[in-house]
mmCIF file of C-alpha atoms in Angstrom:
data_model
loop_
_atom_site.group_PDB
_atom_site.id
_atom_site.type_symbol
_atom_site.label_atom_id
_atom_site.label_comp_id
_atom_site.label_asym_id
_atom_site.label_seq_id
_atom_site.Cartn_x
_atom_site.Cartn_y
_atom_site.Cartn_z
ATOM 1 C CA MET A 1 -257.627 33.087 -151.684
ATOM 2 C CA THR A 2 -258.926 34.691 -148.476
ATOM 3 C CA PHE A 3 -261.767 32.748 -146.869
ATOM 4 C CA ALA A 4 -265.242 34.331 -146.850
ATOM 5 C CA LEU A 5 -267.745 32.877 -144.376
ATOM 6 C CA GLU A 6 -270.821 32.004 -146.421
ATOM 7 C CA GLY A 7 -272.990 29.049 -145.463
ATOM 8 C CA PRO A 8 -274.707 27.221 -148.350
ATOM 9 C CA VAL A 9 -278.066 25.482 -148.193
ATOM 10 C CA LEU A 10 -277.578 22.112 -146.468
ATOM 11 C CA ASP A 11 -280.172 19.407 -147.158
ATOM 12 C CA GLY A 12 -281.001 16.467 -144.934
ATOM 13 C CA THR A 13 -283.902 14.054 -144.631
ATOM 14 C CA LEU A 14 -285.540 15.730 -141.611
ATOM 15 C CA VAL A 15 -284.180 19.250 -141.868
ATOM 16 C CA ARG A 16 -283.079 21.714 -144.502
ATOM 17 C CA LEU A 17 -280.687 24.426 -143.321
ATOM 18 C CA GLU A 18 -281.400 27.603 -145.252
ATOM 19 C CA PRO A 19 -279.415 30.851 -144.937
ATOM 20 C CA LEU A 20 -281.468 33.000 -142.566
ATOM 21 C CA GLU A 21 -283.701 35.625 -144.179
ATOM 22 C CA HIS A 22 -286.637 37.784 -143.145
ATOM 23 C CA ARG A 23 -288.977 35.395 -144.981
ATOM 24 C CA HIS A 24 -288.385 32.988 -142.069
ATOM 25 C CA ALA A 25 -289.610 35.509 -139.489
ATOM 26 C CA GLU A 26 -293.250 34.420 -139.253
ATOM 27 C CA ASP A 27 -292.361 30.767 -138.717
ATOM 28 C CA LEU A 28 -289.624 31.585 -136.214
ATOM 29 C CA ALA A 29 -291.949 33.854 -134.248
ATOM 30 C CA ALA A 30 -294.429 30.984 -133.883
ATOM 31 C CA ALA A 31 -291.660 28.495 -133.064
ATOM 32 C CA ALA A 32 -290.184 30.726 -130.363
ATOM 33 C CA GLU A 33 -293.475 30.994 -128.492
ATOM 34 C CA GLU A 34 -294.441 27.300 -128.371
ATOM 35 C CA ASN A 35 -293.074 26.635 -124.892
ATOM 36 C CA ARG A 36 -290.482 29.081 -123.678
ATOM 37 C CA SER A 37 -289.839 27.089 -120.503
ATOM 38 C CA SER A 38 -287.920 24.596 -122.665
ATOM 39 C CA TYR A 39 -285.079 27.068 -123.366
ATOM 40 C CA GLY A 40 -283.475 27.201 -119.923
ATOM 41 C CA PHE A 41 -280.072 28.847 -120.257
ATOM 42 C CA THR A 42 -280.442 29.591 -123.994
ATOM 43 C CA TRP A 43 -281.519 33.024 -125.208
ATOM 44 C CA VAL A 44 -284.319 32.795 -127.772
ATOM 45 C CA PRO A 45 -286.057 35.858 -129.221
ATOM 46 C CA THR A 46 -289.705 36.407 -128.409
ATOM 47 C CA ALA A 47 -292.126 36.708 -131.303
ATOM 48 C CA ALA A 48 -291.873 40.499 -131.057
ATOM 49 C CA GLU A 49 -288.060 40.348 -131.169
ATOM 50 C CA VAL A 50 -287.653 38.037 -134.173
ATOM 51 C CA GLU A 51 -287.349 40.743 -136.839
ATOM 52 C CA GLY A 52 -284.663 42.545 -134.813
ATOM 53 C CA TYR A 53 -282.951 39.222 -134.121
ATOM 54 C CA ILE A 54 -282.742 38.503 -137.847
ATOM 55 C CA ASP A 55 -281.398 42.016 -138.496
ATOM 56 C CA ALA A 56 -278.677 41.464 -135.881
ATOM 57 C CA GLN A 57 -277.692 38.074 -137.305
ATOM 58 C CA LEU A 58 -277.541 39.452 -140.844
ATOM 59 C CA ALA A 59 -275.376 42.347 -139.624
ATOM 60 C CA ARG A 60 -272.963 39.828 -138.091
ATOM 61 C CA ALA A 61 -272.996 37.948 -141.390
ATOM 62 C CA THR A 62 -272.154 41.133 -143.321
ATOM 63 C CA ALA A 63 -269.213 41.667 -140.967
ATOM 64 C CA GLY A 64 -267.947 38.154 -141.765
ATOM 65 C CA LYS A 65 -268.444 36.895 -138.208
ATOM 66 C CA LEU A 66 -271.417 34.604 -138.694
ATOM 67 C CA ALA A 67 -273.273 32.422 -141.208
ATOM 68 C CA PRO A 68 -276.805 32.175 -139.769
ATOM 69 C CA TYR A 69 -279.346 29.515 -140.712
ATOM 70 C CA ALA A 70 -283.032 28.813 -140.318
ATOM 71 C CA GLN A 71 -283.726 25.177 -139.464
ATOM 72 C CA VAL A 72 -286.588 24.191 -141.774
ATOM 73 C CA GLU A 73 -288.479 21.015 -140.949
ATOM 74 C CA ARG A 74 -288.764 19.057 -144.181
ATOM 75 C CA ALA A 75 -292.107 17.422 -143.314
ATOM 76 C CA SER A 76 -293.955 20.690 -142.691
ATOM 77 C CA GLY A 77 -291.812 23.193 -144.621
ATOM 78 C CA ARG A 78 -291.784 25.430 -141.533
ATOM 79 C CA ALA A 79 -288.773 27.069 -139.948
ATOM 80 C CA VAL A 80 -288.634 25.554 -136.451
ATOM 81 C CA GLY A 81 -285.436 27.125 -135.148
ATOM 82 C CA ALA A 82 -282.074 28.641 -135.966
ATOM 83 C CA THR A 83 -278.385 27.835 -135.834
ATOM 84 C CA ALA A 84 -275.150 29.257 -137.212
ATOM 85 C CA TYR A 85 -271.505 28.930 -138.017
ATOM 86 C CA TRP A 86 -269.570 31.637 -136.231
ATOM 87 C CA ASP A 87 -266.197 32.794 -134.927
ATOM 88 C CA PRO A 88 -264.179 31.707 -137.999
ATOM 89 C CA ARG A 89 -260.447 31.415 -137.339
ATOM 90 C CA LEU A 90 -258.030 31.383 -140.242
ATOM 91 C CA TRP A 91 -254.714 29.621 -140.621
ATOM 92 C CA PRO A 92 -251.737 31.795 -139.560
ATOM 93 C CA ALA A 93 -251.005 32.722 -143.185
ATOM 94 C CA GLY A 94 -254.511 34.186 -143.382
ATOM 95 C CA GLU A 95 -255.737 31.935 -146.174
ATOM 96 C CA GLY A 96 -258.201 29.140 -145.562
ATOM 97 C CA LEU A 97 -260.297 28.288 -142.545
ATOM 98 C CA CYS A 98 -258.587 26.616 -139.586
ATOM 99 C CA ALA A 99 -261.512 26.377 -137.143
ATOM 100 C CA ILE A 100 -265.176 27.330 -136.769
ATOM 101 C CA GLU A 101 -267.803 27.197 -134.048
ATOM 102 C CA VAL A 102 -271.379 25.969 -134.344
ATOM 103 C CA GLY A 103 -273.706 27.922 -132.085
ATOM 104 C CA TYR A 104 -276.627 30.351 -131.786
ATOM 105 C CA THR A 105 -278.784 27.215 -131.860
ATOM 106 C CA TRP A 106 -282.375 26.950 -130.715
ATOM 107 C CA LEU A 107 -285.401 24.846 -131.651
ATOM 108 C CA ALA A 108 -289.126 25.065 -131.059
ATOM 109 C CA ALA A 109 -290.261 22.840 -128.224
ATOM 110 C CA SER A 110 -292.105 20.576 -130.686
ATOM 111 C CA ALA A 111 -288.904 20.010 -132.703
ATOM 112 C CA GLN A 112 -286.759 19.060 -129.714
ATOM 113 C CA GLY A 113 -286.043 15.349 -129.431
ATOM 114 C CA THR A 114 -287.234 14.647 -133.000
ATOM 115 C CA GLY A 115 -283.835 14.093 -134.593
ATOM 116 C CA VAL A 116 -283.756 17.533 -136.217
ATOM 117 C CA ASN A 117 -280.917 18.744 -133.985
ATOM 118 C CA THR A 118 -278.799 15.647 -134.604
ATOM 119 C CA GLU A 119 -279.177 15.857 -138.377
ATOM 120 C CA ALA A 120 -278.591 19.616 -138.429
ATOM 121 C CA LYS A 121 -275.343 19.184 -136.497
ATOM 122 C CA TYR A 122 -274.309 16.384 -138.865
ATOM 123 C CA LEU A 123 -274.884 18.622 -141.902
ATOM 124 C CA LEU A 124 -272.952 21.510 -140.365
ATOM 125 C CA PHE A 125 -270.081 19.320 -139.212
ATOM 126 C CA ARG A 126 -269.813 17.521 -142.551
ATOM 127 C CA HIS A 127 -269.650 20.735 -144.541
ATOM 128 C CA ALA A 128 -267.072 22.276 -142.202
ATOM 129 C CA PHE A 129 -264.728 19.283 -142.294
ATOM 130 C CA GLU A 130 -265.250 18.064 -145.842
ATOM 131 C CA ASN A 131 -265.787 21.297 -147.777
ATOM 132 C CA TRP A 132 -263.907 23.887 -145.764
ATOM 133 C CA GLY A 133 -261.280 21.477 -144.461
ATOM 134 C CA VAL A 134 -261.260 22.766 -140.884
ATOM 135 C CA ALA A 135 -258.843 21.286 -138.371
ATOM 136 C CA ARG A 136 -261.242 21.833 -135.479
ATOM 137 C CA LEU A 137 -264.904 22.540 -134.790
ATOM 138 C CA ASP A 138 -266.057 24.093 -131.498
ATOM 139 C CA LEU A 139 -269.278 24.042 -129.497
ATOM 140 C CA LYS A 140 -269.961 25.594 -126.101
ATOM 141 C CA THR A 141 -272.775 26.161 -123.647
ATOM 142 C CA ASP A 142 -273.472 27.470 -120.165
ATOM 143 C CA ALA A 143 -271.622 25.094 -117.836
ATOM 144 C CA ARG A 144 -274.831 24.645 -115.800
ATOM 145 C CA ASN A 145 -276.862 23.551 -118.829
ATOM 146 C CA SER A 146 -276.736 19.795 -118.322
ATOM 147 C CA ARG A 147 -279.335 19.126 -121.018
ATOM 148 C CA CYS A 148 -277.364 20.988 -123.675
ATOM 149 C CA ARG A 149 -274.078 19.477 -122.553
ATOM 150 C CA ALA A 150 -275.548 15.984 -122.935
ATOM 151 C CA ALA A 151 -276.845 16.861 -126.409
ATOM 152 C CA ILE A 152 -273.427 18.172 -127.480
ATOM 153 C CA GLU A 153 -271.699 15.042 -126.224
ATOM 154 C CA GLY A 154 -274.408 13.020 -127.948
ATOM 155 C CA VAL A 155 -273.375 14.357 -131.360
ATOM 156 C CA GLY A 156 -269.779 13.311 -130.743
ATOM 157 C CA ALA A 157 -268.036 16.395 -129.384
ATOM 158 C CA ARG A 158 -265.388 15.951 -126.694
ATOM 159 C CA PHE A 159 -265.593 17.941 -123.456
ATOM 160 C CA GLU A 160 -262.431 19.990 -122.964
ATOM 161 C CA GLY A 161 -263.139 21.924 -119.791
ATOM 162 C CA VAL A 162 -264.861 24.971 -118.328
ATOM 163 C CA LEU A 163 -263.761 28.535 -118.979
ATOM 164 C CA ARG A 164 -264.765 30.646 -115.986
ATOM 165 C CA ASN A 165 -266.553 33.991 -116.469
ATOM 166 C CA TRP A 166 -266.186 33.414 -120.213
ATOM 167 C CA SER A 167 -269.220 35.046 -121.776
ATOM 168 C CA ARG A 168 -272.517 36.768 -121.153
ATOM 169 C CA SER A 169 -275.111 34.827 -119.189
ATOM 170 C CA TRP A 170 -278.528 34.343 -120.794
ATOM 171 C CA ALA A 171 -280.083 32.762 -117.714
ATOM 172 C CA PRO A 172 -283.210 34.468 -116.345
ATOM 173 C CA GLY A 173 -282.391 37.156 -113.798
ATOM 174 C CA GLU A 174 -278.684 37.306 -114.730
ATOM 175 C CA ASP A 175 -278.621 40.334 -117.023
ATOM 176 C CA GLY A 176 -275.173 41.907 -117.019
ATOM 177 C CA LEU A 177 -273.518 38.873 -115.437
ATOM 178 C CA LEU A 178 -270.991 36.458 -116.890
ATOM 179 C CA ARG A 179 -271.345 32.701 -117.136
ATOM 180 C CA ASP A 180 -268.900 29.813 -117.020
ATOM 181 C CA SER A 181 -268.799 28.105 -120.421
ATOM 182 C CA ALA A 182 -268.327 24.372 -121.021
ATOM 183 C CA ILE A 183 -266.148 23.911 -124.119
ATOM 184 C CA PHE A 184 -266.409 20.989 -126.551
ATOM 185 C CA SER A 185 -264.714 20.168 -129.844
ATOM 186 C CA ILE A 186 -264.300 17.719 -132.694
ATOM 187 C CA THR A 187 -261.002 17.593 -134.579
ATOM 188 C CA ALA A 188 -260.391 16.602 -138.173
ATOM 189 C CA SER A 189 -258.777 13.308 -137.148
ATOM 190 C CA GLU A 190 -261.883 12.424 -135.098
ATOM 191 C CA TRP A 191 -264.374 13.344 -137.802
ATOM 192 C CA PRO A 192 -264.504 10.035 -139.754
ATOM 193 C CA ASP A 193 -265.487 8.175 -136.570
ATOM 194 C CA ARG A 194 -267.967 10.869 -135.526
ATOM 195 C CA ARG A 195 -269.479 10.914 -139.012
ATOM 196 C CA ALA A 196 -270.081 7.167 -138.942
ATOM 197 C CA ARG A 197 -271.642 7.370 -135.473
ATOM 198 C CA LEU A 198 -273.950 10.215 -136.478
ATOM 199 C CA GLU A 199 -275.030 8.478 -139.660
ATOM 200 C CA ARG A 200 -275.937 5.362 -137.672
ATOM 201 C CA ARG A 201 -277.840 7.426 -135.127
ATOM 202 C CA ILE A 202 -279.766 9.295 -137.824
ATOM 203 C CA ALA A 203 -280.607 6.060 -139.656
ATOM 204 C CA GLN A 204 -281.835 4.426 -136.445
ATOM 205 C CA GLY A 205 -284.005 7.450 -135.696
ATOM 206 C CA LEU A 206 -285.558 7.351 -139.158
ATOM 207 C CA GLU A 207 -286.318 3.642 -138.777
ATOM 208 C CA ARG A 208 -288.282 4.358 -135.595
ATOM 209 C CA ARG A 209 -290.423 7.073 -137.158
#
C-alpha cells in the first residue's frame, strides 16, 4: 500500500498535538505576538498572517508534503505553537515510509522552556519510529541558531554537519538570501535509547512542576 502522510492526534501530559485547522487561528495569533524577539532565526507568522499561514500549511498537506500540527497546551487548552512532519521519503519500491523530517516548529514565548517542546518531539518521534517504522528522522535549523541547535541535541538528535547555502534564510534583513543549515538525525537503531532518555527527562520535568 502506498504511504499517505496523515498525522493523527498525539496526546501527552503537557501537550496535545492536533492536526492544524482554522479553529486554532485565534490562539496561534495570540501566541505569535507574545514576544517576537524570542524567535531569532525562526519564521513565525504575525497575528495578521496566521490565517494565510494555516491555508499554506493545509495546501502542503493536501499535496502530501506535510502533516501540520497545532501544539495545544493541556493545562490551558490553548494552542501555543505549531509543528509538523514534512518531506516524507519512501523506500525505493515506493511503498512505506523510509524517512521523515520534523520541522516548521515554533512556540509562544510563554511555552518555551516549559517541557512542551520536549514532549511534543517525543510524541512525534515515537509515532514515526513505532507506527510508521521509519529508518531515519531528520531535524535541521539555521547553522547560526545556537539555541535551536542545543534544543535539537537535547532531544537526542545527532549532529551530522552543515549544508552550505541549503535553504531560504528567515533571519531579519535576509530576504532572498540562503542560509547554511545544520543537519541532525535519529536512526531507528538509536531510537530505543533516545526514547528512554526522553521519557526520563519528561518525568523529571513533571516532578519539578
